[in-house]
PDB file of C-alpha atoms in Angstrom:
ATOM      1  CA  UNK I 122     -12.105 -53.031  50.578  1.00 47.00           C
ATOM      2  CA  UNK I 123      -9.218 -51.650  48.739  1.00 46.00           C
ATOM      3  CA  UNK I 124     -10.323 -48.704  46.688  1.00 45.00           C
ATOM      4  CA  UNK I 125      -9.345 -48.593  43.066  1.00 44.00           C
ATOM      5  CA  UNK I 126      -7.958 -45.143  43.416  1.00 38.00           C
ATOM      6  CA  UNK I 127      -4.523 -46.329  44.411  1.00 40.00           C
ATOM      7  CA  UNK I 128      -1.613 -44.910  42.564  1.00 35.00           C
ATOM      8  CA  UNK I 129      -0.616 -48.032  40.685  1.00 34.00           C
ATOM      9  CA  UNK I 130      -4.083 -48.690  39.425  1.00 37.00           C
ATOM     10  CA  UNK I 131      -3.847 -47.055  36.068  1.00 35.00           C
ATOM     11  CA  UNK I 132      -0.200 -47.518  35.391  1.00 35.00           C
ATOM     12  CA  UNK I 133      -0.895 -50.271  32.955  1.00 34.00           C
ATOM     13  CA  UNK I 134      -4.610 -51.011  32.928  1.00 35.00           C
ATOM     14  CA  UNK I 135      -5.942 -54.396  31.905  1.00 35.00           C
ATOM     15  CA  UNK I 136      -8.055 -57.482  32.524  1.00 36.00           C
ATOM     16  CA  UNK I 137      -9.262 -60.955  31.662  1.00 38.00           C
ATOM     17  CA  UNK I 138      -9.995 -62.537  28.303  1.00 38.00           C
ATOM     18  CA  UNK I 139     -12.820 -64.092  26.446  1.00 35.00           C
ATOM     19  CA  UNK I 140     -15.213 -64.743  29.240  1.00 38.00           C
ATOM     20  CA  UNK I 141     -16.442 -61.504  30.494  1.00 43.00           C
ATOM     21  CA  UNK I 142     -19.618 -60.542  32.099  1.00 42.00           C
ATOM     22  CA  UNK I 143     -20.961 -57.086  32.287  1.00 44.00           C
ATOM     23  CA  UNK I 144     -23.568 -55.718  34.615  1.00 44.00           C
ATOM     24  CA  UNK I 145     -25.538 -58.860  34.749  1.00 38.00           C
ATOM     25  CA  UNK I 146     -24.601 -60.871  31.638  1.00 34.00           C
ATOM     26  CA  UNK I 147     -21.829 -63.364  30.857  1.00 34.00           C
ATOM     27  CA  UNK I 148     -21.029 -66.291  28.644  1.00 31.00           C
ATOM     28  CA  UNK I 149     -19.654 -69.359  30.383  1.00 32.00           C
ATOM     29  CA  UNK I 150     -17.797 -72.264  28.822  1.00 31.00           C
ATOM     30  CA  UNK I 151     -18.511 -75.904  29.537  1.00 35.00           C
ATOM     31  CA  UNK I 152     -17.249 -77.335  32.791  1.00 37.00           C
ATOM     32  CA  UNK I 153     -14.163 -79.463  32.290  1.00 39.00           C
ATOM     33  CA  UNK I 154     -14.540 -83.199  32.649  1.00 37.00           C
ATOM     34  CA  UNK I 155     -12.738 -83.829  35.932  1.00 36.00           C
ATOM     35  CA  UNK I 156     -15.398 -84.516  38.526  1.00 38.00           C
ATOM     36  CA  UNK I 157     -13.401 -84.784  41.726  1.00 39.00           C
ATOM     37  CA  UNK I 158     -10.339 -82.746  40.938  1.00 41.00           C
ATOM     38  CA  UNK I 159      -8.791 -79.916  42.867  1.00 45.00           C
ATOM     39  CA  UNK I 160      -7.101 -77.555  40.444  1.00 45.00           C
ATOM     40  CA  UNK I 161      -4.116 -75.612  41.703  1.00 45.00           C
ATOM     41  CA  UNK I 162      -3.517 -72.631  39.431  1.00 43.00           C
ATOM     42  CA  UNK I 163       0.008 -71.660  38.543  1.00 43.00           C
ATOM     43  CA  UNK I 164       1.153 -68.498  40.265  1.00 42.00           C
ATOM     44  CA  UNK I 165       0.020 -66.040  37.638  1.00 45.00           C
ATOM     45  CA  UNK I 166      -3.352 -64.523  36.741  1.00 49.00           C
ATOM     46  CA  UNK I 167      -5.596 -66.914  34.859  1.00 48.00           C
ATOM     47  CA  UNK I 168      -8.214 -66.131  32.236  1.00 40.00           C
ATOM     48  CA  UNK I 169     -11.653 -67.149  33.481  1.00 45.00           C
ATOM     49  CA  UNK I 170     -13.937 -69.248  31.309  1.00 44.00           C
ATOM     50  CA  UNK I 171     -12.509 -72.715  31.782  1.00 48.00           C
ATOM     51  CA  UNK I 172     -15.324 -73.923  34.018  1.00 57.00           C
ATOM     52  CA  UNK I 173     -19.055 -73.517  34.184  1.00 71.00           C
ATOM     53  CA  UNK I 174     -19.118 -71.672  37.492  1.00 75.00           C
ATOM     54  CA  UNK I 175     -17.319 -68.603  36.136  1.00 84.00           C
ATOM     55  CA  UNK I 176     -20.764 -67.185  35.318  1.00 88.00           C
ATOM     56  CA  UNK I 177     -21.827 -67.468  38.955  1.00 93.00           C
ATOM     57  CA  UNK I 178     -18.612 -65.863  40.212  1.00 93.00           C
ATOM     58  CA  UNK I 179     -18.978 -62.944  37.820  1.00 90.00           C
ATOM     59  CA  UNK I 180     -22.646 -62.525  38.616  1.00 94.00           C
ATOM     60  CA  UNK I 181     -21.807 -62.322  42.320  1.00 97.00           C
ATOM     61  CA  UNK I 182     -19.069 -59.763  41.718  1.00 96.00           C
ATOM     62  CA  UNK I 183     -21.389 -57.563  39.656  1.00 94.00           C
ATOM     63  CA  UNK I 184     -24.674 -57.901  41.507  1.00 95.00           C
ATOM     64  CA  UNK I 185     -23.521 -58.286  45.108  1.00 96.00           C
ATOM     65  CA  UNK I 186     -20.043 -56.806  45.551  1.00 96.00           C
ATOM     66  CA  UNK I 187     -20.296 -54.249  42.752  1.00 94.00           C
ATOM     67  CA  UNK I 188     -23.455 -52.805  44.304  1.00 93.00           C
ATOM     68  CA  UNK I 189     -21.446 -51.681  47.336  1.00 93.00           C
ATOM     69  CA  UNK I 190     -19.495 -49.193  45.238  1.00 95.00           C
ATOM     70  CA  UNK I 191     -20.574 -45.874  43.756  1.00 95.00           C
ATOM     71  CA  UNK I 192     -23.012 -46.613  40.952  1.00 93.00           C
ATOM     72  CA  UNK I 193     -21.974 -46.265  37.310  1.00 96.00           C
ATOM     73  CA  UNK I 194     -23.211 -47.196  33.851  1.00 96.00           C
ATOM     74  CA  UNK I 195     -21.154 -50.357  33.453  1.00 96.00           C
ATOM     75  CA  UNK I 196     -19.819 -52.925  35.888  1.00 95.00           C
ATOM     76  CA  UNK I 197     -17.015 -55.281  34.784  1.00 93.00           C
ATOM     77  CA  UNK I 198     -15.662 -58.047  37.052  1.00 90.00           C
ATOM     78  CA  UNK I 199     -12.148 -59.458  36.994  1.00 87.00           C
ATOM     79  CA  UNK I 200     -11.891 -62.741  38.889  1.00 88.00           C
ATOM     80  CA  UNK I 201      -8.252 -63.796  39.142  1.00 88.00           C
ATOM     81  CA  UNK I 202      -8.418 -67.439  40.168  1.00 90.00           C
ATOM     82  CA  UNK I 203      -5.958 -69.030  42.568  1.00 92.00           C
ATOM     83  CA  UNK I 204      -7.439 -72.519  42.904  1.00 92.00           C
ATOM     84  CA  UNK I 205     -10.702 -74.433  42.591  1.00 91.00           C
ATOM     85  CA  UNK I 206     -12.129 -77.606  44.092  1.00 91.00           C
ATOM     86  CA  UNK I 207     -15.299 -79.044  42.547  1.00 86.00           C
ATOM     87  CA  UNK I 208     -15.228 -82.415  44.283  1.00 89.00           C
ATOM     88  CA  UNK I 209     -18.492 -81.565  46.079  1.00 91.00           C
ATOM     89  CA  UNK I 210     -21.127 -80.130  43.744  1.00 84.00           C
ATOM     90  CA  UNK I 211     -23.041 -78.870  46.775  1.00 90.00           C
ATOM     91  CA  UNK I 212     -20.028 -76.806  47.865  1.00 95.00           C
ATOM     92  CA  UNK I 213     -17.711 -75.964  44.969  1.00 93.00           C
ATOM     93  CA  UNK I 214     -14.768 -73.925  46.241  1.00 95.00           C
ATOM     94  CA  UNK I 215     -13.226 -71.080  44.253  1.00 95.00           C
ATOM     95  CA  UNK I 216     -10.279 -69.197  45.760  1.00 96.00           C
ATOM     96  CA  UNK I 217      -9.256 -65.981  44.071  1.00 94.00           C
ATOM     97  CA  UNK I 218      -8.198 -62.357  44.069  1.00 94.00           C
ATOM     98  CA  UNK I 219     -11.528 -60.969  42.892  1.00 95.00           C
ATOM     99  CA  UNK I 220     -11.796 -57.493  41.359  1.00 94.00           C
ATOM    100  CA  UNK I 221     -14.747 -55.404  40.199  1.00 95.00           C
ATOM    101  CA  UNK I 222     -14.781 -52.048  38.360  1.00 96.00           C
ATOM    102  CA  UNK I 223     -17.600 -49.571  37.689  1.00 97.00           C
ATOM    103  CA  UNK I 224     -17.334 -47.203  34.718  1.00 97.00           C
ATOM    104  CA  UNK I 225     -19.144 -44.339  33.048  1.00 98.00           C
ATOM    105  CA  UNK I 226     -18.757 -43.921  29.291  1.00 97.00           C
ATOM    106  CA  UNK I 227     -17.676 -40.465  28.150  1.00 96.00           C
ATOM    107  CA  UNK I 228     -17.238 -40.256  24.397  1.00 96.00           C
ATOM    108  CA  UNK I 229     -14.800 -43.002  23.498  1.00 96.00           C
ATOM    109  CA  UNK I 230     -13.486 -43.450  27.052  1.00 98.00           C
ATOM    110  CA  UNK I 231     -14.634 -45.685  29.899  1.00 98.00           C
ATOM    111  CA  UNK I 232     -13.894 -43.656  33.042  1.00 98.00           C
ATOM    112  CA  UNK I 233     -13.480 -45.489  36.321  1.00 97.00           C
ATOM    113  CA  UNK I 234     -16.018 -44.416  38.916  1.00 97.00           C
ATOM    114  CA  UNK I 235     -15.322 -46.982  41.614  1.00 97.00           C
ATOM    115  CA  UNK I 236     -14.126 -50.486  42.323  1.00 95.00           C
ATOM    116  CA  UNK I 237     -11.669 -52.558  44.252  1.00 94.00           C
ATOM    117  CA  UNK I 238     -10.457 -56.044  45.084  1.00 94.00           C
ATOM    118  CA  UNK I 239     -11.952 -58.710  47.320  1.00 96.00           C
ATOM    119  CA  UNK I 240      -9.673 -61.709  47.800  1.00 97.00           C
ATOM    120  CA  UNK I 241     -11.196 -64.751  49.391  1.00 98.00           C
ATOM    121  CA  UNK I 242     -13.092 -67.999  48.904  1.00 98.00           C
ATOM    122  CA  UNK I 243     -16.428 -68.337  47.124  1.00 97.00           C
ATOM    123  CA  UNK I 244     -18.727 -71.277  47.857  1.00 97.00           C
ATOM    124  CA  UNK I 245     -20.903 -72.364  44.932  1.00 96.00           C
ATOM    125  CA  UNK I 246     -23.778 -74.813  44.590  1.00 94.00           C
ATOM    126  CA  UNK I 247     -24.830 -76.627  41.431  1.00 89.00           C
ATOM    127  CA  UNK I 248     -28.338 -75.767  40.245  1.00 88.00           C
ATOM    128  CA  UNK I 249     -30.521 -76.710  37.286  1.00 88.00           C
ATOM    129  CA  UNK I 250     -29.158 -73.679  35.423  1.00 85.00           C
ATOM    130  CA  UNK I 251     -25.484 -73.967  36.338  1.00 87.00           C
ATOM    131  CA  UNK I 252     -24.059 -72.693  39.630  1.00 92.00           C
ATOM    132  CA  UNK I 253     -24.796 -69.991  42.165  1.00 94.00           C
ATOM    133  CA  UNK I 254     -22.641 -68.463  44.897  1.00 97.00           C
ATOM    134  CA  UNK I 255     -23.995 -69.381  48.308  1.00 97.00           C
ATOM    135  CA  UNK I 256     -21.335 -67.761  50.515  1.00 98.00           C
ATOM    136  CA  UNK I 257     -18.169 -65.703  50.311  1.00 98.00           C
ATOM    137  CA  UNK I 258     -15.334 -65.882  52.850  1.00 98.00           C
ATOM    138  CA  UNK I 259     -13.616 -62.531  52.368  1.00 97.00           C
ATOM    139  CA  UNK I 260     -10.100 -61.654  53.461  1.00 97.00           C
ATOM    140  CA  UNK I 261     -10.322 -58.924  56.075  1.00 95.00           C
ATOM    141  CA  UNK I 262      -9.029 -55.390  55.632  1.00 92.00           C
ATOM    142  CA  UNK I 263      -6.662 -53.712  58.058  1.00 91.00           C
ATOM    143  CA  UNK I 264      -4.992 -55.466  60.942  1.00 92.00           C
ATOM    144  CA  UNK I 265      -6.676 -58.814  60.280  1.00 91.00           C
ATOM    145  CA  UNK I 266      -5.666 -58.985  56.632  1.00 94.00           C
ATOM    146  CA  UNK I 267      -2.679 -61.326  56.794  1.00 95.00           C
ATOM    147  CA  UNK I 268      -4.132 -63.663  59.404  1.00 96.00           C
ATOM    148  CA  UNK I 269      -7.461 -64.025  57.592  1.00 97.00           C
ATOM    149  CA  UNK I 270      -5.735 -64.532  54.227  1.00 97.00           C
ATOM    150  CA  UNK I 271      -3.646 -67.357  55.645  1.00 97.00           C
ATOM    151  CA  UNK I 272      -6.720 -68.948  57.197  1.00 97.00           C
ATOM    152  CA  UNK I 273      -8.846 -68.706  54.044  1.00 98.00           C
ATOM    153  CA  UNK I 274      -6.202 -69.701  51.489  1.00 97.00           C
ATOM    154  CA  UNK I 275      -4.442 -72.277  53.680  1.00 97.00           C
ATOM    155  CA  UNK I 276      -1.879 -74.205  51.639  1.00 96.00           C
ATOM    156  CA  UNK I 277      -2.729 -71.955  48.673  1.00 96.00           C
ATOM    157  CA  UNK I 278      -1.551 -68.834  50.489  1.00 97.00           C
ATOM    158  CA  UNK I 279       1.826 -68.653  48.704  1.00 96.00           C
ATOM    159  CA  UNK I 280       0.104 -68.911  45.316  1.00 94.00           C
ATOM    160  CA  UNK I 281      -2.313 -66.175  46.337  1.00 95.00           C
ATOM    161  CA  UNK I 282       0.524 -63.893  47.419  1.00 94.00           C
ATOM    162  CA  UNK I 283       2.357 -64.421  44.137  1.00 92.00           C
ATOM    163  CA  UNK I 284      -0.759 -63.754  42.087  1.00 90.00           C
ATOM    164  CA  UNK I 285      -1.697 -60.641  44.043  1.00 89.00           C
ATOM    165  CA  UNK I 286       1.790 -59.214  43.503  1.00 90.00           C
ATOM    166  CA  UNK I 287       1.723 -59.567  39.703  1.00 88.00           C
ATOM    167  CA  UNK I 288       0.492 -56.039  39.033  1.00 89.00           C
ATOM    168  CA  UNK I 289       1.396 -55.852  35.360  1.00 90.00           C
ATOM    169  CA  UNK I 290      -0.297 -59.126  34.427  1.00 87.00           C
ATOM    170  CA  UNK I 291      -3.338 -58.289  36.516  1.00 88.00           C
ATOM    171  CA  UNK I 292      -3.676 -54.956  34.757  1.00 92.00           C
ATOM    172  CA  UNK I 293      -3.255 -56.635  31.380  1.00 91.00           C
ATOM    173  CA  UNK I 294      -6.120 -58.978  32.246  1.00 88.00           C
ATOM    174  CA  UNK I 295      -8.280 -56.005  33.164  1.00 91.00           C
ATOM    175  CA  UNK I 296      -7.618 -54.289  29.860  1.00 94.00           C
ATOM    176  CA  UNK I 297      -8.362 -57.416  27.868  1.00 91.00           C
ATOM    177  CA  UNK I 298     -11.602 -58.091  29.729  1.00 87.00           C
ATOM    178  CA  UNK I 299     -12.731 -54.528  29.269  1.00 90.00           C
ATOM    179  CA  UNK I 300     -12.072 -54.755  25.523  1.00 93.00           C
ATOM    180  CA  UNK I 301     -14.103 -57.966  25.326  1.00 87.00           C
ATOM    181  CA  UNK I 302     -16.970 -56.317  27.180  1.00 86.00           C
ATOM    182  CA  UNK I 303     -16.900 -53.337  24.815  1.00 92.00           C
ATOM    183  CA  UNK I 304     -17.091 -55.625  21.769  1.00 93.00           C
ATOM    184  CA  UNK I 305     -19.811 -57.839  23.248  1.00 87.00           C
ATOM    185  CA  UNK I 306     -22.031 -54.891  24.135  1.00 89.00           C
ATOM    186  CA  UNK I 307     -21.302 -52.731  21.097  1.00 94.00           C
ATOM    187  CA  UNK I 308     -19.929 -49.789  23.072  1.00 94.00           C
ATOM    188  CA  UNK I 309     -18.078 -46.887  21.463  1.00 94.00           C
ATOM    189  CA  UNK I 310     -15.189 -47.030  23.934  1.00 96.00           C
ATOM    190  CA  UNK I 311     -11.626 -47.328  22.660  1.00 97.00           C
ATOM    191  CA  UNK I 312      -9.933 -46.065  25.837  1.00 97.00           C
ATOM    192  CA  UNK I 313     -10.030 -46.683  29.585  1.00 97.00           C
ATOM    193  CA  UNK I 314      -9.127 -44.084  32.180  1.00 97.00           C
ATOM    194  CA  UNK I 315      -8.686 -44.257  35.943  1.00 96.00           C
ATOM    195  CA  UNK I 316      -9.069 -41.109  38.025  1.00 93.00           C
ATOM    196  CA  UNK I 317      -5.942 -38.965  37.945  1.00 94.00           C
ATOM    197  CA  UNK I 318      -4.235 -41.006  35.210  1.00 95.00           C
ATOM    198  CA  UNK I 319      -4.028 -40.657  31.429  1.00 96.00           C
ATOM    199  CA  UNK I 320      -6.370 -42.758  29.295  1.00 97.00           C
ATOM    200  CA  UNK I 321      -5.050 -46.074  27.990  1.00 97.00           C
ATOM    201  CA  UNK I 322      -6.046 -47.635  24.663  1.00 97.00           C
ATOM    202  CA  UNK I 323      -8.067 -50.841  24.772  1.00 96.00           C
ATOM    203  CA  UNK I 324      -6.633 -53.744  22.755  1.00 93.00           C
ATOM    204  CA  UNK I 325      -8.274 -54.298  19.394  1.00 85.00           C
TER     205      UNK I 325
END
């Protein structure tokens, strides 16, 4: 898992819009009306919240993946979607470059404690209360990275590569999502700071 403490990580901090979930809570929008559609996302980061299963994806990032990192006061996910396929409600497919960040609040600044990205494919199942993640096919680290990414993303691999290379937009999404989380939870934070980098103002 790629640790958040990479040099680019605070250059322009950011994240996803109006559908955030914090350590355990999230508001999801209604699922769109296409029952058997596969949605190919344009090659740029997308704001989550367009489908019902965003809540399940965020919950998995916070409560499963986020738990593998050093603990902090707040956990904020950033799922950057590549493509979805909800033709089978027993196995909804969500491909993405999934990020999660853990923060401690110091005064008016959220300080990054840990986090990283986990590209891959999430499998979701429809339940009485929405959706839940039943499995996650993660892209491997190290020598198997490229081969496993090609296998998991298949004909969506080029879109994934484009999305994962859009650092500035990805960081903008992170900043936006963090600001939404702050407002939703009534936190005092106005800044975000990664280790070794200056603090960056959250959007108002």
